[in-house]
Coordinates of C-alpha atoms in Angstrom, one line a residue:
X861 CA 9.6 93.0 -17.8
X862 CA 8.8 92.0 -14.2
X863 CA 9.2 88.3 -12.8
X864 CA 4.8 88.9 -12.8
X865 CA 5.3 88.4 -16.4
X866 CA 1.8 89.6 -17.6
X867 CA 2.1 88.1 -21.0
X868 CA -0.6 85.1 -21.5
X869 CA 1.4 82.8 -23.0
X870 CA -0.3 82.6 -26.3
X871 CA 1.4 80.7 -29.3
X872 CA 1.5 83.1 -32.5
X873 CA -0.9 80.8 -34.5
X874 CA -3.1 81.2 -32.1
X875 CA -2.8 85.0 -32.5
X876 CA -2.9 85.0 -35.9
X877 CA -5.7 82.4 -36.6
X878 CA -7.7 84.5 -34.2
X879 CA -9.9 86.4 -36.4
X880 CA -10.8 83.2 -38.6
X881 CA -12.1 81.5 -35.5
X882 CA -13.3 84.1 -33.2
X883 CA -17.0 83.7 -35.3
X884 CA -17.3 80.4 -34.5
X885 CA -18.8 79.4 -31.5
X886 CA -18.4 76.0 -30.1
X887 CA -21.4 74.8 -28.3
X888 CA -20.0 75.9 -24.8
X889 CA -20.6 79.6 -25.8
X890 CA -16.7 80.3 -26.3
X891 CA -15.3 80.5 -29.1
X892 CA -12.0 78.0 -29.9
X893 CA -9.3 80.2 -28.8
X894 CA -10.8 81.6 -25.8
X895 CA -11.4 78.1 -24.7
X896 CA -8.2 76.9 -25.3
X897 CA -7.0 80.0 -23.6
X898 CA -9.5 79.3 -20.5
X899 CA -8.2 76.3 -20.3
X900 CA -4.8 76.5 -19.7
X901 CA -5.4 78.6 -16.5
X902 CA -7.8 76.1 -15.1
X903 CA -5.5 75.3 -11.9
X904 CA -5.8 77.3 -8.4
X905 CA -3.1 80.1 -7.8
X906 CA -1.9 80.8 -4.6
X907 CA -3.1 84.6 -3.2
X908 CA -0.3 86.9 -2.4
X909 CA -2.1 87.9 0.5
X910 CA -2.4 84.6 2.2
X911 CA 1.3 84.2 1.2
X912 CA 2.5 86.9 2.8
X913 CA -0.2 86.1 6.1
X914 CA 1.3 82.7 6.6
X915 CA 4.8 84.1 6.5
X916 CA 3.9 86.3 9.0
X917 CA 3.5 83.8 11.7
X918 CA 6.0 81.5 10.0
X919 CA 8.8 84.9 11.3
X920 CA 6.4 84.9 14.3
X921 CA 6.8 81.0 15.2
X922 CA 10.7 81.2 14.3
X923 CA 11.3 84.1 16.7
X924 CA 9.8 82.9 19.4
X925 CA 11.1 79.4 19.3
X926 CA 14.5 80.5 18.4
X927 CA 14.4 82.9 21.6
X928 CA 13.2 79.7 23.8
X929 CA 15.8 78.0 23.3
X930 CA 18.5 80.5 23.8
X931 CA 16.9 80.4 27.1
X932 CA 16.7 77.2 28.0
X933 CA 20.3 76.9 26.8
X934 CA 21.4 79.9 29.1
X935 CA 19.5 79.6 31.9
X936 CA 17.7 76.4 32.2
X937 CA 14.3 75.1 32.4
X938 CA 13.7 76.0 36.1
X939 CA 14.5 79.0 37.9
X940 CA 12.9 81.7 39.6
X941 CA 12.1 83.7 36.0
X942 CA 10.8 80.3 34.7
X943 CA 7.7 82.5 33.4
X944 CA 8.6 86.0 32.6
X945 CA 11.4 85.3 30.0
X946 CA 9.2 83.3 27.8
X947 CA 6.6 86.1 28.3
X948 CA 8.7 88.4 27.0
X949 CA 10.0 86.6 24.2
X950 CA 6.8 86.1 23.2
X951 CA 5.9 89.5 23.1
X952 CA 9.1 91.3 21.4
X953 CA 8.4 88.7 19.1
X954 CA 5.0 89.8 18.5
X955 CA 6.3 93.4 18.1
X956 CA 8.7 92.3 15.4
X957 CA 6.0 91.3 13.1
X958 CA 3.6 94.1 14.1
X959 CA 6.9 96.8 13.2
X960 CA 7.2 94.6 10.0
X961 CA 3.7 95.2 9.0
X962 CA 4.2 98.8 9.9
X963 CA 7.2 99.2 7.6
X964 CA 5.6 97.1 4.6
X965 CA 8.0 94.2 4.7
X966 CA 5.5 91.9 4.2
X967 CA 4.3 93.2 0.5
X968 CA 5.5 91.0 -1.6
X969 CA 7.8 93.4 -3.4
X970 CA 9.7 93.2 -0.2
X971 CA 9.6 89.6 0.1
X972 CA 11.4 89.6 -3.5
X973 CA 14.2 92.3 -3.0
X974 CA 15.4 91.1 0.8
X975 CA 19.2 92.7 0.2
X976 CA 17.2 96.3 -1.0
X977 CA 15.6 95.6 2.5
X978 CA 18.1 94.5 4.6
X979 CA 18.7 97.8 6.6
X980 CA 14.6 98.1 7.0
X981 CA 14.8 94.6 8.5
X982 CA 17.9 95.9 10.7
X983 CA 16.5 99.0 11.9
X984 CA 12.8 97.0 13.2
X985 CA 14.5 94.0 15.0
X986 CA 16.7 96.8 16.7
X987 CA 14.1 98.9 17.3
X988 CA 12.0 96.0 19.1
X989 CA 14.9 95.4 21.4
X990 CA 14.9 99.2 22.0
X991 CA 11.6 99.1 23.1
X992 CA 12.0 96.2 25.0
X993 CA 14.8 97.3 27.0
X994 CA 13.0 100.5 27.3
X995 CA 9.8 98.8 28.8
X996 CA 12.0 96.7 30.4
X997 CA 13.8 99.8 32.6
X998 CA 10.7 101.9 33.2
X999 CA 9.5 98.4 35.5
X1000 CA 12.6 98.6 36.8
X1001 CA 13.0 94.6 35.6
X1002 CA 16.1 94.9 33.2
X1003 CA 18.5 93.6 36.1
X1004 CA 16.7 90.7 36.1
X1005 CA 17.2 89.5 32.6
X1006 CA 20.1 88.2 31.0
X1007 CA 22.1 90.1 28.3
X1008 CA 23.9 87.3 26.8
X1009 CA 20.8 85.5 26.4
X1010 CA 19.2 89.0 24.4
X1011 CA 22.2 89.8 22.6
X1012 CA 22.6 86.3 21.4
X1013 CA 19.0 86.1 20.5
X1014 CA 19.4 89.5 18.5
X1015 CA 21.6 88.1 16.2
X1016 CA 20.3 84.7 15.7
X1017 CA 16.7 86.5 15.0
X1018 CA 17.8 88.4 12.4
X1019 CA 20.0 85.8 10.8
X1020 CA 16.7 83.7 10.9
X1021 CA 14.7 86.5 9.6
X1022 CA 16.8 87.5 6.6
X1023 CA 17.6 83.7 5.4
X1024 CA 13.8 83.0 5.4
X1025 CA 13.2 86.0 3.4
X1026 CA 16.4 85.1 0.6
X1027 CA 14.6 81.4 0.5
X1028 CA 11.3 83.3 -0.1
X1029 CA 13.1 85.4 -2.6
X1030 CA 13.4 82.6 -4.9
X1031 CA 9.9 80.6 -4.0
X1032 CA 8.2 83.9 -4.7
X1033 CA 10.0 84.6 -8.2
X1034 CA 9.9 80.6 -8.9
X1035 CA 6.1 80.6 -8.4
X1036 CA 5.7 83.9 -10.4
X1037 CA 7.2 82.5 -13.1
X1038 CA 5.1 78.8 -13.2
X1039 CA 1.8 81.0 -12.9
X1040 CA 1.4 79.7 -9.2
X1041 CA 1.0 82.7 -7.5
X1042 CA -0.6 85.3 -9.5
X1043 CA -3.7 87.6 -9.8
X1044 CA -5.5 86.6 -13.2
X1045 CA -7.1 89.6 -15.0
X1046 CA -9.0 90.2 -17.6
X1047 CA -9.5 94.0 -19.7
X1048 CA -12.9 94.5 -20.2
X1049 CA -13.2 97.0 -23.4
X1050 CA -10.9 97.6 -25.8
X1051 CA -9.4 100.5 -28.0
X1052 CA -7.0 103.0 -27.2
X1053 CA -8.1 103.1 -23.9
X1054 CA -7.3 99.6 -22.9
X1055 CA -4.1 99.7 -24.5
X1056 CA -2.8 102.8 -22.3
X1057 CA -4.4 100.7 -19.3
X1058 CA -1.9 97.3 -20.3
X1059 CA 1.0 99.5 -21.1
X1060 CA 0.5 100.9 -17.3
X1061 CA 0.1 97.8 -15.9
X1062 CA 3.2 96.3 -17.9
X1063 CA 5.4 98.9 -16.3
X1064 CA 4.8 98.0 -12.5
X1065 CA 7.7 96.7 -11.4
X1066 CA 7.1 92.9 -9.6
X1067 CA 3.5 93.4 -10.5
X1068 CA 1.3 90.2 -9.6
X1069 CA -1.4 91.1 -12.6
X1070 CA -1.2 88.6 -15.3
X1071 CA -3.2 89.5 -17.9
X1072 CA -5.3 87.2 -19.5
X1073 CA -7.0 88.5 -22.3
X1074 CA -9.5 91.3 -23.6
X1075 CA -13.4 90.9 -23.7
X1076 CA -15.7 94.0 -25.8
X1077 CA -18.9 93.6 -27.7
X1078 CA -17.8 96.4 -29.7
X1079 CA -16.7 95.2 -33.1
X1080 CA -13.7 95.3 -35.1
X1081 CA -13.7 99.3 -36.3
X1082 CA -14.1 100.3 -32.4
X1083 CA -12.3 97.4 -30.6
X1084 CA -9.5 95.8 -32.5
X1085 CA -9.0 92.3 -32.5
X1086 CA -5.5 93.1 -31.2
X1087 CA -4.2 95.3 -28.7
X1088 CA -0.9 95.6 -27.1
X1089 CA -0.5 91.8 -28.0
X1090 CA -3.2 90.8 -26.4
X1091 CA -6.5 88.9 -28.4
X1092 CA -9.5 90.4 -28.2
X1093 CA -11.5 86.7 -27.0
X1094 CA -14.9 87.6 -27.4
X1095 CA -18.2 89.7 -26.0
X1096 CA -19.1 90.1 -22.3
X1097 CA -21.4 87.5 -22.4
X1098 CA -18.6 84.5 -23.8
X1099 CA -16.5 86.7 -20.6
X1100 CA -18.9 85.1 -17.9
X1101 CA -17.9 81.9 -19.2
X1102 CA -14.6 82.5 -19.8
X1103 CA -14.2 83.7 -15.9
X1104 CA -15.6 80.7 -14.6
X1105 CA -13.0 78.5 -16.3
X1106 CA -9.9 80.4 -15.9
X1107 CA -10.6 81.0 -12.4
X1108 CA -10.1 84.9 -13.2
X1109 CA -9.1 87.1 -9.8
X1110 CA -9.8 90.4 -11.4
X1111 CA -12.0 92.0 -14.3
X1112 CA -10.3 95.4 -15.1
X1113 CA -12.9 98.0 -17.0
X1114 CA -10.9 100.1 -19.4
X1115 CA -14.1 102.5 -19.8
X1116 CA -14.2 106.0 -18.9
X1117 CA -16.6 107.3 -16.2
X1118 CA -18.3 109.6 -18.7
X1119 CA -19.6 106.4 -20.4
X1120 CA -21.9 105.8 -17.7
X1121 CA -24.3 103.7 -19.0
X1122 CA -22.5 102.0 -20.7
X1123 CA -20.6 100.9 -17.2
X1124 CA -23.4 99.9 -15.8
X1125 CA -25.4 97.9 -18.5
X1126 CA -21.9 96.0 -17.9
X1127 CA -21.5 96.0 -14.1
X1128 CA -25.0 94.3 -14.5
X1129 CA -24.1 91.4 -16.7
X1130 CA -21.1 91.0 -14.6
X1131 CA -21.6 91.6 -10.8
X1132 CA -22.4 87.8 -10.5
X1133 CA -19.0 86.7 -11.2
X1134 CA -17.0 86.2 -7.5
X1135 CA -14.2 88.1 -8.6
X1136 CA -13.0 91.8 -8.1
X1137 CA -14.2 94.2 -10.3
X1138 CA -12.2 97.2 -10.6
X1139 CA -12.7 100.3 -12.5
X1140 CA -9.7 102.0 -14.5
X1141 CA -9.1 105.3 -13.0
X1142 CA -5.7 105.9 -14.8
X1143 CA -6.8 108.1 -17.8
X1144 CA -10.5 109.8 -16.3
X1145 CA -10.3 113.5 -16.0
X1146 CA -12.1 113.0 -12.8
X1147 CA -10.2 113.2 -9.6
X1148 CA -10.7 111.6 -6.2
X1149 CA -8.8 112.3 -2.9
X1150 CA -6.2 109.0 -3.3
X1151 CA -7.8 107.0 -0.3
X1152 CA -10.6 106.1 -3.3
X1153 CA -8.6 104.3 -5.1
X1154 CA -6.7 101.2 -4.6
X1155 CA -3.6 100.5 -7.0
X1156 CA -2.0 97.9 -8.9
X1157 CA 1.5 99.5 -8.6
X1158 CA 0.9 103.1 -9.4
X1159 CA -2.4 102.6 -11.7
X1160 CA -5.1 104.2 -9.6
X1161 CA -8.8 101.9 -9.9
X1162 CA -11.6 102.1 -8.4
X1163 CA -13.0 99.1 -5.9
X1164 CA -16.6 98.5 -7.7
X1165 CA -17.6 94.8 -6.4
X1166 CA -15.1 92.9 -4.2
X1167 CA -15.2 89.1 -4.1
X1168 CA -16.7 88.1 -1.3
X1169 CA -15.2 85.3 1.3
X1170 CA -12.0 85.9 0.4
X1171 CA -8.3 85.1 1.7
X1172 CA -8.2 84.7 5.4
X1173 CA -12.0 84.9 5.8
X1174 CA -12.1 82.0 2.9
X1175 CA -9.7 79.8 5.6
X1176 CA -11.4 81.1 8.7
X1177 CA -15.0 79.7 7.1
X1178 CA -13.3 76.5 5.9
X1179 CA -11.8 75.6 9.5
X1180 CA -15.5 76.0 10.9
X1181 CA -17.0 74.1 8.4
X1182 CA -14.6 70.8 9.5
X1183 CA -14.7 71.2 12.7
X1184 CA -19.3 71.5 13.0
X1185 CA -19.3 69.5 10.2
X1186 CA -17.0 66.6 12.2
X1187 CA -19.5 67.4 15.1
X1188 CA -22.5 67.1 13.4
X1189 CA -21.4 63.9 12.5
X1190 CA -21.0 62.6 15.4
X1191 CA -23.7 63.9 17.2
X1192 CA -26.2 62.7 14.3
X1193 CA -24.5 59.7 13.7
X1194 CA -27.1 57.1 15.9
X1195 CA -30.0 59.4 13.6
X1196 CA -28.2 58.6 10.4
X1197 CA -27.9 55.0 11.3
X1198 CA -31.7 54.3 12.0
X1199 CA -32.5 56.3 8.7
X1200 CA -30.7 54.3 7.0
X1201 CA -32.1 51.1 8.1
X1202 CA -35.5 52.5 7.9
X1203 CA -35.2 52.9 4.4
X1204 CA -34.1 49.9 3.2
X1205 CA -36.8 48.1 4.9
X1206 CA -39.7 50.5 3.7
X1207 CA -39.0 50.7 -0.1
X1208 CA -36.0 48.7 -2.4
X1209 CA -33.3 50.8 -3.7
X1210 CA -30.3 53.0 -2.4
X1211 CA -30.1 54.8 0.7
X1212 CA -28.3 57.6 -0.5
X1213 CA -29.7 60.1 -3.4
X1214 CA -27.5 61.7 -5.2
X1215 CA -27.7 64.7 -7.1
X1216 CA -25.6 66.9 -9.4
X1217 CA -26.0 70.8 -8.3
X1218 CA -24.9 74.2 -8.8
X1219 CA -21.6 74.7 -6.5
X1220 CA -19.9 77.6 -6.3
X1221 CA -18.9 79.8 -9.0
X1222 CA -21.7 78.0 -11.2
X1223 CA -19.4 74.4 -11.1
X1224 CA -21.6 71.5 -10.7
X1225 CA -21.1 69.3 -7.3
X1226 CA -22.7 66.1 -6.3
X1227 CA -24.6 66.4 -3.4
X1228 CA -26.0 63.5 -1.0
X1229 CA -29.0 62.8 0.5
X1230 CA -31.3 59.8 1.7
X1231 CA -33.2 58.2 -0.5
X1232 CA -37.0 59.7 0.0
X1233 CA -38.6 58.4 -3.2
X1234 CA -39.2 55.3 -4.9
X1235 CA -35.9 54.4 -7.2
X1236 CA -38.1 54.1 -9.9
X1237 CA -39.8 57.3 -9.9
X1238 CA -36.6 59.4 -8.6
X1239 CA -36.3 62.6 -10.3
X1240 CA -32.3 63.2 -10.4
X1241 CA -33.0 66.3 -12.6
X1242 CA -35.8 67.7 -10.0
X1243 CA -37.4 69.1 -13.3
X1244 CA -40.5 68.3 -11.0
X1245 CA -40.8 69.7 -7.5
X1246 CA -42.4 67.8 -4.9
X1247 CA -45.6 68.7 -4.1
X1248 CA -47.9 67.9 -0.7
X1249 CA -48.9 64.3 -1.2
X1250 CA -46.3 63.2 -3.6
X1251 CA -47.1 59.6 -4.6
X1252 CA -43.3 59.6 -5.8
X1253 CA -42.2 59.9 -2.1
X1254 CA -42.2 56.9 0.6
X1255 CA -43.6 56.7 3.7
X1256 CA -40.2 57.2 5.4
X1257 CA -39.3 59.6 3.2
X1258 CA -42.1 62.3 4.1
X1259 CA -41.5 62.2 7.3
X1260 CA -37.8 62.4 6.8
X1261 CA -38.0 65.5 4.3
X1262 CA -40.6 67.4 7.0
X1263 CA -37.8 66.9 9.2
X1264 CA -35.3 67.4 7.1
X1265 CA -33.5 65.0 7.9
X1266 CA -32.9 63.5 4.9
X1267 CA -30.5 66.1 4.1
X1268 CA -27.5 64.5 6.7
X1269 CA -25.2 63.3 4.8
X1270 CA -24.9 66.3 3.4
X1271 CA -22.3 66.8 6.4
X1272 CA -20.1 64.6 4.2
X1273 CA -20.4 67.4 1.6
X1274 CA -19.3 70.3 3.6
X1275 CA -16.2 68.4 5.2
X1276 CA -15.1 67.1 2.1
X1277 CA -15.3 70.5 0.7
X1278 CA -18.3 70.9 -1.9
X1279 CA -21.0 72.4 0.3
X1280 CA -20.3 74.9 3.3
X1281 CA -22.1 74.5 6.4
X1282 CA -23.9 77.7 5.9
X1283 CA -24.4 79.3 2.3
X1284 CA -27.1 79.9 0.0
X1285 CA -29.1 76.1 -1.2
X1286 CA -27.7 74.7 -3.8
X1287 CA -30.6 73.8 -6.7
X1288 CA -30.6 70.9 -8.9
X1289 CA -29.3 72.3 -12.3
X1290 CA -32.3 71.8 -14.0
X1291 CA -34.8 73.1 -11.3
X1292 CA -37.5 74.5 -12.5
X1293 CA -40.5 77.1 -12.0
X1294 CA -43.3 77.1 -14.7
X1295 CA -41.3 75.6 -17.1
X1296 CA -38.6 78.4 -16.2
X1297 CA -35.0 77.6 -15.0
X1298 CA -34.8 79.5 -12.0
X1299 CA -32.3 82.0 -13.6
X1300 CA -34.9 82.7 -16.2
X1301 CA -37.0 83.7 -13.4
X1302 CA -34.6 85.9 -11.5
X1303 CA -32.3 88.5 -13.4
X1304 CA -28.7 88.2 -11.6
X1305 CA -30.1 84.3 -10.0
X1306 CA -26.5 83.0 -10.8
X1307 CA -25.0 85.8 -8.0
X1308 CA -26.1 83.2 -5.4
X1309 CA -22.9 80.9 -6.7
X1310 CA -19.9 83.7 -5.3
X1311 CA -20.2 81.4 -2.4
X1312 CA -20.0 77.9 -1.9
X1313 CA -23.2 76.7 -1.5
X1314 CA -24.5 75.5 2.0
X1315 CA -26.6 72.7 4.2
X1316 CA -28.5 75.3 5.7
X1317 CA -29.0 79.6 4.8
X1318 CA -30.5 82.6 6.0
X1319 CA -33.4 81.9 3.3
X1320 CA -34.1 78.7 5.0
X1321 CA -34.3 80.0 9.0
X1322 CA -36.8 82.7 7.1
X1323 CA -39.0 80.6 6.2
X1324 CA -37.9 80.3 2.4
X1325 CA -37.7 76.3 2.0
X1326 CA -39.5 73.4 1.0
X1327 CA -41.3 73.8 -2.8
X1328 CA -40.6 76.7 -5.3
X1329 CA -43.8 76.6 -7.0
X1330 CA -44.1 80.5 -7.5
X1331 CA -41.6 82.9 -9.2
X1332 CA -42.1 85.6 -6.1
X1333 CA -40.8 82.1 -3.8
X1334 CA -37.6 82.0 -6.0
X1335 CA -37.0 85.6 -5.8
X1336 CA -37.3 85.9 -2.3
X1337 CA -34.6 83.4 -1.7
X1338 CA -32.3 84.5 -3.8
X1339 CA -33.2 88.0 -2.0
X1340 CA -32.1 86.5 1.5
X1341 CA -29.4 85.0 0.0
X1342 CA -27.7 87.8 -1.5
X1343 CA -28.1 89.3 1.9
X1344 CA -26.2 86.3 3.6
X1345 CA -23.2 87.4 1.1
X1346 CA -23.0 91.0 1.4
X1347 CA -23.5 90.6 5.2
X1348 CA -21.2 87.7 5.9
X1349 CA -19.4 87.2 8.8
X1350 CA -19.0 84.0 11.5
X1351 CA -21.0 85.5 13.9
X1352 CA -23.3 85.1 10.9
X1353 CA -22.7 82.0 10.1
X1354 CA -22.8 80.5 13.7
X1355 CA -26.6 82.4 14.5
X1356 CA -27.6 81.0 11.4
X1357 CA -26.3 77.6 12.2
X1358 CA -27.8 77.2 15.8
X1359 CA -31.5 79.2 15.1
X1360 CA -31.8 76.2 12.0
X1361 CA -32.9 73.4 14.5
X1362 CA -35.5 76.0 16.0
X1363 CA -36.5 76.8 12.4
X1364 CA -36.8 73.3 11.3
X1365 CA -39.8 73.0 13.8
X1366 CA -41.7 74.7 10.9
X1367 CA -42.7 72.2 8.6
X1368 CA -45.6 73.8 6.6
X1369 CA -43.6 74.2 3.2
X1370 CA -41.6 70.6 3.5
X1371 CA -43.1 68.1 2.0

């Protein structure tokens, strides 16, 4: 058994009191054990991807520095080289990690064996210095640097280097172990072939995959309850629930690609989920060439949906969401100010609205807004949309939803973390369209949540804003927002963000 241990943790009661409580639902949809199960896996995991990213300019930041101040200890702060030898520090060092990345040291079954690895670390920090020197003589510079300064700086590196990756040895294998940095999977289908699927899995030596339980709507005869120690914890739908709660990286379909319509009557139920859905290649007759598949270990899968915003793009969107939300703070403060005094002297109540939301992944989040109706005829639920002439609404508050500015402070929301800047609109949770939720209206609505939410969306600069009072309204939006997902990018994100005031000048559906 691997550090990655796979096995769920569940308590035998639990295992063998399944099958008397699997047929009771509570009123959450689940039934007991796959809530309690769900529950348990509630906290965020750390990705091995952004692990081994950060590490990567944690040896970056290390080599540089330690070469800078073999200089400076050397040679000095001033001299006539003052610029070249931190230039060239800065670039071997650059090298290292790039030759690193080459040579897969930075998968994470490197980072746990670093003494199986230690001639592969070797043989890269000697071969940067090779091609250092090498660059070095063909500019016919390599009289001008120092070789005590370079050979002390080769063996200080790699000291550096290889005690960073023993400490991240034991991190790596502690965090394994406390379910900190793992990928959560669950086996969609069950039977024979899911069992040959786990048993794969289980084999992978210091495989991330922790297995957290099996999902079929197959009964009993076809799917046992039971399967290589793992509980069967319900149908797909209870699954969609399930995911939410556990925070589940990975749904694994252990269904064969002759059962094709079967696949896809469940890719459809499940494509809304922001996870990774992968499809178990390991026992299909059919062949691909090998760059179709990507692996956990040596199992072959193939990439059906990937979850969007992910990793380093997940960071990248979170740093410009502080740093425009921080400016639009400032820049709309004096606005925010005078709104805020203009309500309170046109109506009593509040200046701030709040309500709750669907966030991402189908969480609810409290979002603010100014106050635009009267306290006593507030709709917190928005059951009701507001219509041209509302009597609910104030006087301030139609002129500050045509201009939407009463939706400000929802800049507190995107720094704080609930909302992104840009994203699909969040709905009130019991917005509705002819006495339809707005998922009863549009099959896959809840796809919209894969993403966090956001102040402003492609739907919105299209023109899709202000009252949903037709079902071809909600599916349009949740048209353009599925776009904004599949297509997303920062260029994205900042076109959207700067054509929104232009937009904006279009009031005719804000009312």
């Amino acid at each position: 058994m691997s550090d990655f241990d796979p096995t769920p943790g569940f308590s035998k009661d639990a295992v063998r009191n399944f099958n008397a409580s699997a047929g009771d639902d509570s009123p959450g949809g689940m039934n007991d054990v796959a809530r309690q199960v769900a529950t348990q896996y509630r906290r965020d995991t750390m990705s091995p991807i952004m692990v081994s990213g950060v590490l990567r300019m944690v040896e970056f930041a290390l080599l540089f520095l330690s070469g800078l101040c073999i200089y400076f200890y050397y040679v000095g702060f001033f001299n006539h080289l003052a610029w070249q030898y931190p230039l060239a520090i800065a670039a071997a060092s650059s090298l290292a990690v790039v030759l690193l990345d080459v040579t897969d040291c930075y998968q994470i079954v490197s980072f746990m064996r670093p003494l199986a690895n230690f001639g592969r670390l070797l043989m890269v920090w000697a071969g940067t210095f090779a091609l250092m020197a090498l660059t070095a003589f063909a500019m016919k510079m390599s009289q001008d640097y120092s070789r005590l300064v370079f050979g002390t700086w080769f063996v200080v590196g790699f000291m550096l280097i290889f005690c960073l990756r023993l400490l991240m040895s034991k991190l790596i294998r502690r965090w394994a172990r406390d379910g900190r940095m793992e990928r959560r999977a669950v086996i969609v289908g069950g039977g024979t072939a899911a069992e040959v699927l786990i048993r794969s899995v289980e084999k992978q030596p210091y495989n991330d995959i922790r297995i957290c339980g099996i999902f079929d709507d197959r009964g009993d005869k076809r799917s046992p309850p039971i399967v290589a120690g793992y509980p069967k914890l319900g149908t797909i739908s209870e699954l969609i629930e399930f995911a939410r709660i556990a925070r589940i990286d990975m749904l694994i379909v252990s269904l064969p690609l002759t059962a094709e319509s079967r696949v896809l009557q469940l890719l459809k139920k499940l494509w809304v989920l922001p996870v990774d859905i992968r499809l178990s290649a390991h026992s299909n007759a059919l062949q691909f060439r090998p760059r179709a598949y990507s692996y956990i270990g040596s199992v072959p899968m193939l990439d059906i949906f990937d979850r969007p915003i992910n990793d380093w793009d997940s960071v990248a969107k979170r740093a410009f969401d502080i740093v425009f939300s921080i400016i639009g703070i400032i820049v709309f403060s004096p606005v925010m100010l005078a709104t805020a005094i203009a309500i309170k002297l046109d109506s009593k109540g509040p200046v701030l609205f709040h309500q709750k939301r669907h966030g991402f992944n189908n969480e609810i989040i409290e979002v603010y807004k100014f106050r635009s109706m009267y306290t006593d005829k507030a709709d917190p639920t928005a059951r009701q949309t507001v219509t041209r002439n509302d009597p609910r609404v104030t006087r301030v508050g139609r002129f500050i939803r045509k201009t939407s500015i009463d939706e400000l402070p929802q800049f507190f929301n995107s720094l704080f973390g609930s909302l992104s800047l840009v994203g699909p609109r969040p709905h009130a949770i019991a917005a509705q369209s002819h006495n339809l939720l707005y998922n009863e209206v549009v099959d896959g609505y809840f796809a919209r949540h894969k993403v966090k939410p956001g102040i402003t969306g492609w739907a919105q600069i299209n023109g899709w804003r202000g009252e949903m009072d037709t079902n071809e309204k909600i599916r349009m939006r949740t048209e353009y927002d599925l776009y904004y997902i599949e297509n997303w990018s920062l260029l994205f994100d900042l076109r959207i963000l700067f054509l929104t005031p232009i937009r904006l000048l279009n009031t005719e559906n804000a009312y």
